[in-house]
Coordinates of C-alpha atoms in Angstrom, one line a residue:
X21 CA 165.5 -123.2 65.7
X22 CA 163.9 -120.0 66.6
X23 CA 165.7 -116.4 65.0
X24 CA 168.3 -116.5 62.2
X25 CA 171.3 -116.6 64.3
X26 CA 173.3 -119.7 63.9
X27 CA 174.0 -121.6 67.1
X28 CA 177.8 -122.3 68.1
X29 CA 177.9 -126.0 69.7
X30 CA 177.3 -124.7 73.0
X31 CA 174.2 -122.8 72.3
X32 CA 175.6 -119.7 71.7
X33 CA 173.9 -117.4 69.4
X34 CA 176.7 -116.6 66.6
X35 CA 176.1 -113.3 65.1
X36 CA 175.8 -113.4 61.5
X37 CA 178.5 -112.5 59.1
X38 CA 178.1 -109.3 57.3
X39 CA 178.6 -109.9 53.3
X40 CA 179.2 -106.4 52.5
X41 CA 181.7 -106.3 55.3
X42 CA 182.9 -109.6 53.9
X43 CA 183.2 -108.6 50.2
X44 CA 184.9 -105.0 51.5
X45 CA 187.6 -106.8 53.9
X46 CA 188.5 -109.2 51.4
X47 CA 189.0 -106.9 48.3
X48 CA 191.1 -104.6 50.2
X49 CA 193.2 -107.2 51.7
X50 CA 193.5 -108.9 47.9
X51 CA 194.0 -105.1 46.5
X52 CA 196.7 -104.2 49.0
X53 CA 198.4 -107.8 48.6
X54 CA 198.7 -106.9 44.8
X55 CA 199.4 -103.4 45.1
X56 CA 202.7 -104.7 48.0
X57 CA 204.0 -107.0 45.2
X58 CA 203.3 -104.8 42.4
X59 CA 205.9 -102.6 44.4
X60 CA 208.4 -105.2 45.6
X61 CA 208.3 -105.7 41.7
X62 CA 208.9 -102.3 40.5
X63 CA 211.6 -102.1 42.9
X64 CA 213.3 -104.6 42.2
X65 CA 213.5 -103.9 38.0
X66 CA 214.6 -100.3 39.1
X67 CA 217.5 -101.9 40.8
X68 CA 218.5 -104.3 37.9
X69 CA 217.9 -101.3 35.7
X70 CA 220.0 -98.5 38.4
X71 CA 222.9 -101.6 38.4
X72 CA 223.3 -102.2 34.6
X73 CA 223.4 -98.4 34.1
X74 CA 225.6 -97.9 36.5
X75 CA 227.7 -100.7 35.1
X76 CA 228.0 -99.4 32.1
X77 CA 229.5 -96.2 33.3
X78 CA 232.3 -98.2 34.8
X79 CA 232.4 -100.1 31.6
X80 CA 233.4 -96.6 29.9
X81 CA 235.3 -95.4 32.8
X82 CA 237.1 -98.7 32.0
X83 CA 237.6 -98.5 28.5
X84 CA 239.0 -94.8 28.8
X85 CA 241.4 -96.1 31.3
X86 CA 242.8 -98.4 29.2
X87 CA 242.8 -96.2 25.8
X88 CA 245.1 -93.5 28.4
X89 CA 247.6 -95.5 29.7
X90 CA 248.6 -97.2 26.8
X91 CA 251.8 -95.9 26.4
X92 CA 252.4 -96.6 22.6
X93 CA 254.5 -99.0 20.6
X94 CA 258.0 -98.1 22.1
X95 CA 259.3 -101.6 24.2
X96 CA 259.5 -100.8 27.5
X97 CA 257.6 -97.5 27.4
X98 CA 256.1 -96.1 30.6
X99 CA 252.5 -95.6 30.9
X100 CA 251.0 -93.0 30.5
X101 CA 248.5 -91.1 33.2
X102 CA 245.2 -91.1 31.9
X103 CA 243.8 -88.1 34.7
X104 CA 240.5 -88.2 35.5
X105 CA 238.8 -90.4 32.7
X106 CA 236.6 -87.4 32.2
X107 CA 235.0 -87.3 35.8
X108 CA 235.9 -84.7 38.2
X109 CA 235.3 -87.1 41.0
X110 CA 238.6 -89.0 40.2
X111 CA 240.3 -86.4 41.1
X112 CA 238.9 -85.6 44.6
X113 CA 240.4 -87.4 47.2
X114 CA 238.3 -90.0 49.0
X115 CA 235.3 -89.4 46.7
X116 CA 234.3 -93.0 46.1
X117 CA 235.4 -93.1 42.4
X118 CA 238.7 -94.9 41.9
X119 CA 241.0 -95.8 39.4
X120 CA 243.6 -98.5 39.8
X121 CA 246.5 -99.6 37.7
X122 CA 248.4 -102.8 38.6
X123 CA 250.9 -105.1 37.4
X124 CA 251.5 -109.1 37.5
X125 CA 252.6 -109.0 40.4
X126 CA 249.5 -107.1 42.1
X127 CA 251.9 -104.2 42.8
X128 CA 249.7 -100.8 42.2
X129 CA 251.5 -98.9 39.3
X130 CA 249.5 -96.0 38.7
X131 CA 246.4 -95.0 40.7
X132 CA 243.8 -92.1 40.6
X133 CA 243.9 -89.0 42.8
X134 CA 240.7 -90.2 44.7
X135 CA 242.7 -92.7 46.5
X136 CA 245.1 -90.0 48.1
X137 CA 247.6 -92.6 49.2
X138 CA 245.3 -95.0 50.4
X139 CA 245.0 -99.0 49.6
X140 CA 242.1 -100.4 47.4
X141 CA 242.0 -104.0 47.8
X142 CA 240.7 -105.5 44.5
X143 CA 240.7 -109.2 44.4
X144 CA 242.3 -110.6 41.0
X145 CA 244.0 -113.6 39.8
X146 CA 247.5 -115.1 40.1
X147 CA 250.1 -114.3 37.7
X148 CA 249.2 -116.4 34.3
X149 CA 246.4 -117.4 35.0
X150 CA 243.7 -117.5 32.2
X151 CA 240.8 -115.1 33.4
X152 CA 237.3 -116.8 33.5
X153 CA 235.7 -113.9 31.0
X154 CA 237.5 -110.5 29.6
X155 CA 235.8 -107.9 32.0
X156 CA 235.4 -108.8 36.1
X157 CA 232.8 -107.5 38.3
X158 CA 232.7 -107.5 42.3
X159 CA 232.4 -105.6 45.1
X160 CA 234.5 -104.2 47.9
X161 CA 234.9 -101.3 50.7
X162 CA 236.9 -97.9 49.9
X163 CA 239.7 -96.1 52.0
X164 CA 236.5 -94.7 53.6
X165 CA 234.5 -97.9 54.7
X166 CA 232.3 -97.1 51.7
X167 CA 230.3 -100.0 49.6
X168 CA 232.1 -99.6 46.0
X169 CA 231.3 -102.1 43.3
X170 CA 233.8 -102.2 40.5
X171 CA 235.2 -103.7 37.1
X172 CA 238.2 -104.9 36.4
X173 CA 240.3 -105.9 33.3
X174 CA 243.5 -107.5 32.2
X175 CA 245.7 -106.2 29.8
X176 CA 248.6 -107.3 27.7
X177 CA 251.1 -105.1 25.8
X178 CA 252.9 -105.3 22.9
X179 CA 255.7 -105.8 24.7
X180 CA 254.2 -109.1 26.6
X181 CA 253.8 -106.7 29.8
X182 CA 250.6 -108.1 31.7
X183 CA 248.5 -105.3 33.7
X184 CA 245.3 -105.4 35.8
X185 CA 243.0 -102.3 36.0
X186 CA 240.0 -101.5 37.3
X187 CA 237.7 -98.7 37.8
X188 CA 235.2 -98.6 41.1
X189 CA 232.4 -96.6 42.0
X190 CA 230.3 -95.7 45.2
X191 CA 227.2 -98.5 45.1
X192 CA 225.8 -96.1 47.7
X193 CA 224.1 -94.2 45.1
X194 CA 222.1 -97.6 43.6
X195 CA 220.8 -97.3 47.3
X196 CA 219.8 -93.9 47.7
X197 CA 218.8 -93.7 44.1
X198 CA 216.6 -97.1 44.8
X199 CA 215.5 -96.1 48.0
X200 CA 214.6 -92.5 46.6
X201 CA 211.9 -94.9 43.9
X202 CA 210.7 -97.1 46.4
X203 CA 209.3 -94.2 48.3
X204 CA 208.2 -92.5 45.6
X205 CA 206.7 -95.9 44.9
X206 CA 205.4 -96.6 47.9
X207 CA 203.6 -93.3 48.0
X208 CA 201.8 -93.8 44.7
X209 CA 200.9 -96.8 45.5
X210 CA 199.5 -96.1 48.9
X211 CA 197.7 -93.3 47.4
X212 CA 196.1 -95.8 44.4
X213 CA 195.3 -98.3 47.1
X214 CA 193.3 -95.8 49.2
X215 CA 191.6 -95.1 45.7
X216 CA 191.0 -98.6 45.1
X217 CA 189.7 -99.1 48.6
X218 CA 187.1 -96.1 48.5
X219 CA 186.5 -97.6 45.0
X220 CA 185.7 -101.5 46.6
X221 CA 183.7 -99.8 49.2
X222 CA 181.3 -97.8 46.8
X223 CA 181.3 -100.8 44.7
X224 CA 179.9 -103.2 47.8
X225 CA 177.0 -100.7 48.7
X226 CA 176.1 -100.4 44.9
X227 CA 176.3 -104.1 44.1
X228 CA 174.4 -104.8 47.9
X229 CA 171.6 -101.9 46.9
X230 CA 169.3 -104.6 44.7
X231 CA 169.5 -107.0 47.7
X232 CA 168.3 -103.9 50.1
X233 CA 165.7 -103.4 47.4
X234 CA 164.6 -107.3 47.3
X235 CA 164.5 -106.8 51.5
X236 CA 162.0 -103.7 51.5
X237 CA 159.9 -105.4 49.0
X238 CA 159.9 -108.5 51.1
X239 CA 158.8 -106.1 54.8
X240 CA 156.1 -104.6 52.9
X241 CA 154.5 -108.0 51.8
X242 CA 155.2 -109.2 55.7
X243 CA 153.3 -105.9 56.9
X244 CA 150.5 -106.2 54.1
X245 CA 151.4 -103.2 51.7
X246 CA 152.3 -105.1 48.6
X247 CA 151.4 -108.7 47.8
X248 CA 154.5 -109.6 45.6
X249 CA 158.0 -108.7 45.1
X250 CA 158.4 -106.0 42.4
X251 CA 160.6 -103.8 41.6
X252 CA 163.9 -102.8 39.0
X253 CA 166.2 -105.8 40.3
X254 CA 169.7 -106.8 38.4
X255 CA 168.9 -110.1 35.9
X256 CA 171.0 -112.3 38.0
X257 CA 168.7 -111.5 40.8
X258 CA 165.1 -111.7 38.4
X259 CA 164.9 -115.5 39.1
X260 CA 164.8 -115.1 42.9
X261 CA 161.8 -112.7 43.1
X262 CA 160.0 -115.0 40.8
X263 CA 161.2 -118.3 43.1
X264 CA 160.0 -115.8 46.2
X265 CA 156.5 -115.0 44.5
X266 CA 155.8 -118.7 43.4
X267 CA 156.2 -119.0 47.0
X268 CA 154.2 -116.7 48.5
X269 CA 151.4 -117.6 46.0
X270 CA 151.9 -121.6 47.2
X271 CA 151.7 -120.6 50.6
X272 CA 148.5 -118.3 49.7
X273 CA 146.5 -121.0 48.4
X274 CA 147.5 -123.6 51.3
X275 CA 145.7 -121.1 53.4
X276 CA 143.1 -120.2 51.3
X277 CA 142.4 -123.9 50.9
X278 CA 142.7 -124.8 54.8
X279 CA 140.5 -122.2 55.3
X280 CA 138.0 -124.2 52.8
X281 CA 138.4 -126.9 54.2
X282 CA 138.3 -125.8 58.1
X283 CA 134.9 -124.5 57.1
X284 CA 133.7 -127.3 55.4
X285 CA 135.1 -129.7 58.2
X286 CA 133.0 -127.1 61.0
X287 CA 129.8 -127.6 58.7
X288 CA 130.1 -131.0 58.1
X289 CA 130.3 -131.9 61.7
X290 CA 128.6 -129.3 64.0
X291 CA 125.1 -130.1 61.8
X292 CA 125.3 -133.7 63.4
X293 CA 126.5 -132.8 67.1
X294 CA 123.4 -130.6 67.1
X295 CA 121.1 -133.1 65.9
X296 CA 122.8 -135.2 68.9
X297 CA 123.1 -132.7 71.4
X298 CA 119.0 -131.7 70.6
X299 CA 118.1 -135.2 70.8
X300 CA 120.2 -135.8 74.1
X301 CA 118.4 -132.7 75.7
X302 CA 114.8 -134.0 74.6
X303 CA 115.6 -137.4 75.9
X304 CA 116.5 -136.0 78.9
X305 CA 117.4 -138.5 82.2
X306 CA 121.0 -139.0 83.7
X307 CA 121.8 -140.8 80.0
X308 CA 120.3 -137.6 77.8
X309 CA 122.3 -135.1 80.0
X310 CA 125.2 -137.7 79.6
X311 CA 125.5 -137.4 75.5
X312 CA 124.5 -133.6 75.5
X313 CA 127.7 -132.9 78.3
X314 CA 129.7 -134.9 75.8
X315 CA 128.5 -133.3 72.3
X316 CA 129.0 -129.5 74.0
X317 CA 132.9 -131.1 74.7
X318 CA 133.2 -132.3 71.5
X319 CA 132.1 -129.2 69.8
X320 CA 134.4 -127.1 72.1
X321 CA 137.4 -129.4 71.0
X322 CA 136.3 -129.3 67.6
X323 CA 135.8 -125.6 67.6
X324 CA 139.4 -124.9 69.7
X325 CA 141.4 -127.4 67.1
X326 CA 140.3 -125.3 63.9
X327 CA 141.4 -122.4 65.5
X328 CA 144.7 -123.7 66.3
X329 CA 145.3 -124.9 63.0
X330 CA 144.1 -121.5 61.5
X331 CA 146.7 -119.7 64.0
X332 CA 149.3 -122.0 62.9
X333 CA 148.8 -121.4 59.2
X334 CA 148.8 -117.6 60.0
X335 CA 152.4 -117.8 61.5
X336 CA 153.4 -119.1 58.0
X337 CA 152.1 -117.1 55.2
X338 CA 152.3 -113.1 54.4
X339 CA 149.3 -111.4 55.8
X340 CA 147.0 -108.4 54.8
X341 CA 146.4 -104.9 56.7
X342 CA 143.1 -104.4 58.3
X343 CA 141.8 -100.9 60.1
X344 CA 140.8 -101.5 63.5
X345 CA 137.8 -98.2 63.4
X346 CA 135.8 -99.7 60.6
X347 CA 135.3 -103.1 62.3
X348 CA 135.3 -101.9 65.5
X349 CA 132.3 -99.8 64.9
X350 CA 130.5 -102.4 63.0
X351 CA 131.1 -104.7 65.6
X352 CA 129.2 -102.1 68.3
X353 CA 126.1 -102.2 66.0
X354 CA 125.9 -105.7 65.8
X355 CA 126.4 -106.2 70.1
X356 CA 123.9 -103.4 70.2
X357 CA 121.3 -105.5 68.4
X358 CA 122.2 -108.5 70.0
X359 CA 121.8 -107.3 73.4
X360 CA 119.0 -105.0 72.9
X361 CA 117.3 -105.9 76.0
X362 CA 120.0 -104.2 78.2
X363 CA 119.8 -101.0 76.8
X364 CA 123.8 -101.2 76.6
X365 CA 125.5 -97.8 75.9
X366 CA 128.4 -98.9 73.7
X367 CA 131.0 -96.4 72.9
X368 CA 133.6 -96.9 70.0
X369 CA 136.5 -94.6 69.9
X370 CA 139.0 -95.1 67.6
X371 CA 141.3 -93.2 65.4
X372 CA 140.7 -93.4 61.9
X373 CA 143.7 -94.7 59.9
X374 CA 145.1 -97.0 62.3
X375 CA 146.3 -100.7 60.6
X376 CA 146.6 -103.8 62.3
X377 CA 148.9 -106.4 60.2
X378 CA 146.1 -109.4 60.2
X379 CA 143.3 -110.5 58.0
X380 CA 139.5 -108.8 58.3
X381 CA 138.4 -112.3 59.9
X382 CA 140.4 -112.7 62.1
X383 CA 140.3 -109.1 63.9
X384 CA 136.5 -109.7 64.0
X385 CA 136.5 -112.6 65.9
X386 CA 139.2 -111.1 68.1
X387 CA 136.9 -107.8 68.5
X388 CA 133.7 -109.6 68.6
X389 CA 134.6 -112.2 71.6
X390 CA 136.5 -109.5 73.4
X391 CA 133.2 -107.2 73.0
X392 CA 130.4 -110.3 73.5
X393 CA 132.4 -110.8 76.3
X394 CA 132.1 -107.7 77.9
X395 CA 128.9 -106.9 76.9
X396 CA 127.8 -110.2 79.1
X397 CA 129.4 -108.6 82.0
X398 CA 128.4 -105.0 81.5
X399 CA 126.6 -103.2 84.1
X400 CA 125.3 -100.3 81.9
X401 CA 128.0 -99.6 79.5
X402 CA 131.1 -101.0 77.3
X403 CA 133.7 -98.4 76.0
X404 CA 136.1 -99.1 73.1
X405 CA 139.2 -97.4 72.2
X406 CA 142.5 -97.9 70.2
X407 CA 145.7 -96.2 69.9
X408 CA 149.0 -96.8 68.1
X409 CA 152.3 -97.2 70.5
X410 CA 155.8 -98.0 70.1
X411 CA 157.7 -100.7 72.1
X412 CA 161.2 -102.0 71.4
X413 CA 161.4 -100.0 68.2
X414 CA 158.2 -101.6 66.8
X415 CA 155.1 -100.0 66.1
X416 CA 152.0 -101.5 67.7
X417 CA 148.3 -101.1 67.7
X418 CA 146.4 -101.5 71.3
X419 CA 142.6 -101.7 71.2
X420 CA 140.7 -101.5 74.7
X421 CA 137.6 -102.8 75.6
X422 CA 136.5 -101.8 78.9
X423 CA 133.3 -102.8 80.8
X424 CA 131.5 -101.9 84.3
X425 CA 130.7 -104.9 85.1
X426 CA 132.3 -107.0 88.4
X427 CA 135.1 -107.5 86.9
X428 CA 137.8 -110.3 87.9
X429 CA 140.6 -110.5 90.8
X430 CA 144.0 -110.7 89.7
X431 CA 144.8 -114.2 90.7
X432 CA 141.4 -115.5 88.5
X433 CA 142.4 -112.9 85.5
X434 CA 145.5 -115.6 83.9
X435 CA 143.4 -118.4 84.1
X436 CA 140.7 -116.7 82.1
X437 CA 142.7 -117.0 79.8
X438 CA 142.6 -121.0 79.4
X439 CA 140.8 -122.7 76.6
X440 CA 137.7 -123.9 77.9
X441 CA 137.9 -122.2 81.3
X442 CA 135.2 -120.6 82.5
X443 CA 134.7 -119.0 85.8
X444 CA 131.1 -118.2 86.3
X445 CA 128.1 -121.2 85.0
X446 CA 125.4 -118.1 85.2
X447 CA 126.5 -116.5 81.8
X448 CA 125.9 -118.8 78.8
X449 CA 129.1 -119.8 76.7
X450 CA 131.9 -122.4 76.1
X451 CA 134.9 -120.4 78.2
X452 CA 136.7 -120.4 74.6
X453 CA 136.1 -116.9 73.7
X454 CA 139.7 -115.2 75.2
X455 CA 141.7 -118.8 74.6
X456 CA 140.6 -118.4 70.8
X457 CA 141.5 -114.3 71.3
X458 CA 144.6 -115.5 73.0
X459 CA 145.7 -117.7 69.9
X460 CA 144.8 -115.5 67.3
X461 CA 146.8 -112.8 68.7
X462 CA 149.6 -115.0 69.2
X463 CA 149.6 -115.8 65.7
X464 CA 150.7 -112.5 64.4
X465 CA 152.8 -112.0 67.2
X466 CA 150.7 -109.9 69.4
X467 CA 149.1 -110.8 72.6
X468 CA 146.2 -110.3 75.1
X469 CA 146.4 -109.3 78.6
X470 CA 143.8 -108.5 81.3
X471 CA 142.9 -105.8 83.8
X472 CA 140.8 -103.5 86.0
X473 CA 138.7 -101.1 84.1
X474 CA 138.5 -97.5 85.4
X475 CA 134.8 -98.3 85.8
X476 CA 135.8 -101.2 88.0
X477 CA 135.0 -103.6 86.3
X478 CA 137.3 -105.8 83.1
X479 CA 139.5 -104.3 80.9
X480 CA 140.6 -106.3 77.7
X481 CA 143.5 -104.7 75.8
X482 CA 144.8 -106.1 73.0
X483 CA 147.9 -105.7 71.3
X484 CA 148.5 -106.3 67.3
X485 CA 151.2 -105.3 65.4
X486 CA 151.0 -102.0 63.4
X487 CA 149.9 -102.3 59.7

């Protein structure tokens, strides 16, 4: 499967999941589900805490009501009016603090001021009936419609007199005092989270910066600057760069040794197809020409399969940098040599500095059958050049070899480009030069296309990926 986007059933590329977005959404959503029960927690001691203390204020309120309306030893004796138990607000009408003095018969004897008239309905138990525990706690709604939670007690004289009081207060300040917390809560809390979260967030991009590290060491192997992965990477990560170098090395001396052996193969067997294809031609006759026709095929196949299987290996392993000038230039001497009888005038212009990602070998044969190839064809003169470009956000390297010769029409130009193809018997050759050119290219991801020089005649330009 081509790219490293996973496929969805129905061919679909599925973009990749993000792991620092991954780590960040799931850390905030774990912080803020802690941080939300945290609160809910909080709140809800506050309450139990607001409730018992405000239970105990009725529990005093209660007490002093009973200690005031005690009337004494005397049989009979009427109680006594114990005020305001020491809180203004029982004496303020309707202020949500009651007092409320009844006897066995649930008839109200004495009540506080607070009530002004009104009725406070306070469950409590029939007439001699034993009381579950001493001191009764419930809740009810005041002359006002106001929540009130109260305590009540019963009491018995010296006299056998049986009395019920109780003493109620407005719950609506548990609420507003709780409510008052939870937003105070809420608030801190919110303001901690967003800490948290600017905290997870500055965490991911540090924890993520050796893997950023690891990938920049891993693109400058790719484009040839650095043949391993170094650098300052966390211990847990120390045993993946070596696993990634023992790699790379492996895959370095698979090459290295199909390159041996693709030599060794090439000797081994073109020695003996030219002591055939020799033999055929001195033989001569319809059954000479026969074997030497043959031996010149089998060379070609040989020669086109080794370069296939040298492309192929070059897909797979980390390749150097090579400058395009250097070659190019040594290249022109050796074509000027070679075709000496011409008189050629070969002209090299490249920049200096410019890197094509590639091994030296292979931009020589690339050069050197794009140049032979021209120089065939060449009227008078050859002209080399190179430049660096930029498509599609990547940086390439374009090297142009141009020629006066006749050139070729547009519809012959593509199938030039077959192995084996050739379009004119007159020059000597096999027609593999531009397929092997072709193949080579392809293998570092560049490519080869054909034109019309300015000259009129071919123009070669190929394109390599920047070093």
């Amino acid at each position: 499967m081509a790219g490293g986007d996973a496929m969805r059933p129905g061919g679909q590329a599925r973009r990749p999941r993000s792991l620092a977005l991954s780590l960040f959404v799931s850390s905030a959503i774990w912080s803020t589900v802690a941080l939300a029960v945290a609160g809910i927690v909080l709140v809800a001691l506050y309450r139990a805490s607001v409730e018992r203390s405000f239970d105990a204020r009725l529990d005093i309120y209660l007490k002093a009501l009973v200690a005031g309306i005690v009337p004494g030893d005397e049989p009979d004796a009427r109680l006594q009016d114990p005020g305001n138990l020491g809180d203004p607000r029982f004496g303020l009408p309707l202020s949500g603090w009651y007092w409320l003095v009844r006897d066995a018969d649930g008839r109200t004897v004495l009540a506080s001021p607070s009530l002004a008239g009104e009725r406070l309905d306070i469950a409590t138990e029939a007439a001699g009936q034993p009381r579950a525990q001493f001191v009764e706690q419930g809740a009810t709604r005041g002359p006002d419609n106001e929540a009130l939670r109260y305590l009540e007690r019963r009491i018995t004289l010296n006299d056998g007199r049986r009395f019920s009081l109780a003493v109620a207060g407005d719950s609506g300040e548990i609420e507003r005092d709780v409510a008052l917390f939870g937003t105070r809560v809420a608030l801190t809390l919110a303001i901690f989270g967003a800490g948290l979260v600017l905290a997870t967030l500055v965490q991911v991009r540090i924890g993520l910066g050796p893997l950023k590290r690891m990938q920049a060491a891993i693109k400058a192997i790719r484009s040839g600057a650095a043949d391993r992965v170094e650098g300052d990477f966390p211990r847990e990560m120390v045993p993946v760069a070596e696993e990634l170098n023992a790699l790379i090395e492996s895959n370095r001396n698979v090459v290295e040794r199909a390159h041996t052996h693709a030599g060794n193969l090439a000797h081994a067997l073109k020695t003996p197809l030219s002591v055939i294809l020799n033999e055929a031609r001195a033989a001569g006759g319809p059954f000479g020409d026969k074997i030497a026709e043959q031996a010149a095929l089998m060379g070609a196949r040989i020669t086109s399969d080794l370069d296939r299987a040298r492309a192929e290996a070059q897909r797979r392993v980390s390749v150097s940098r090579c400058e395009v000038a250097p070659a190019a230039e040594a290249l022109a001497r050796v074509m000027r040599a070679v075709h000496g009888d011409r008189a050629l005038a070969i002209s090299v212009a490249c920049p200096a500095g410019l890197l094509v990602r590639g091994e030296p070998q292979d931009l020589d044969e690339m050069l050197g059958n794009l140049m032979d190839n021209a120089c065939k064809w060449a009227g008078r003169s050859v002209a080399v050049s190179a430049a660096a470009e930029t498509r599609s956000g990547r940086r390439w390297i374009r090297v142009t070899i141009d020629d006066d010769g006749p050139g070729l029409p547009e519809a012959q130009r593509a199938a030039a480009l077959q192995r084996g193809r050739r379009l004119d018997e007159s020059v000597p050759g096999s027609g593999l030069g531009l397929s092997i050119v072709t193949d080579l290219a392809a293998g570092y991801g560049g490519r080869l296309t054909l034109g019309r020089a300015p000259a009129g005649g071919l123009r070669a330009e190929l394109h390599l990926p920047a070093g």
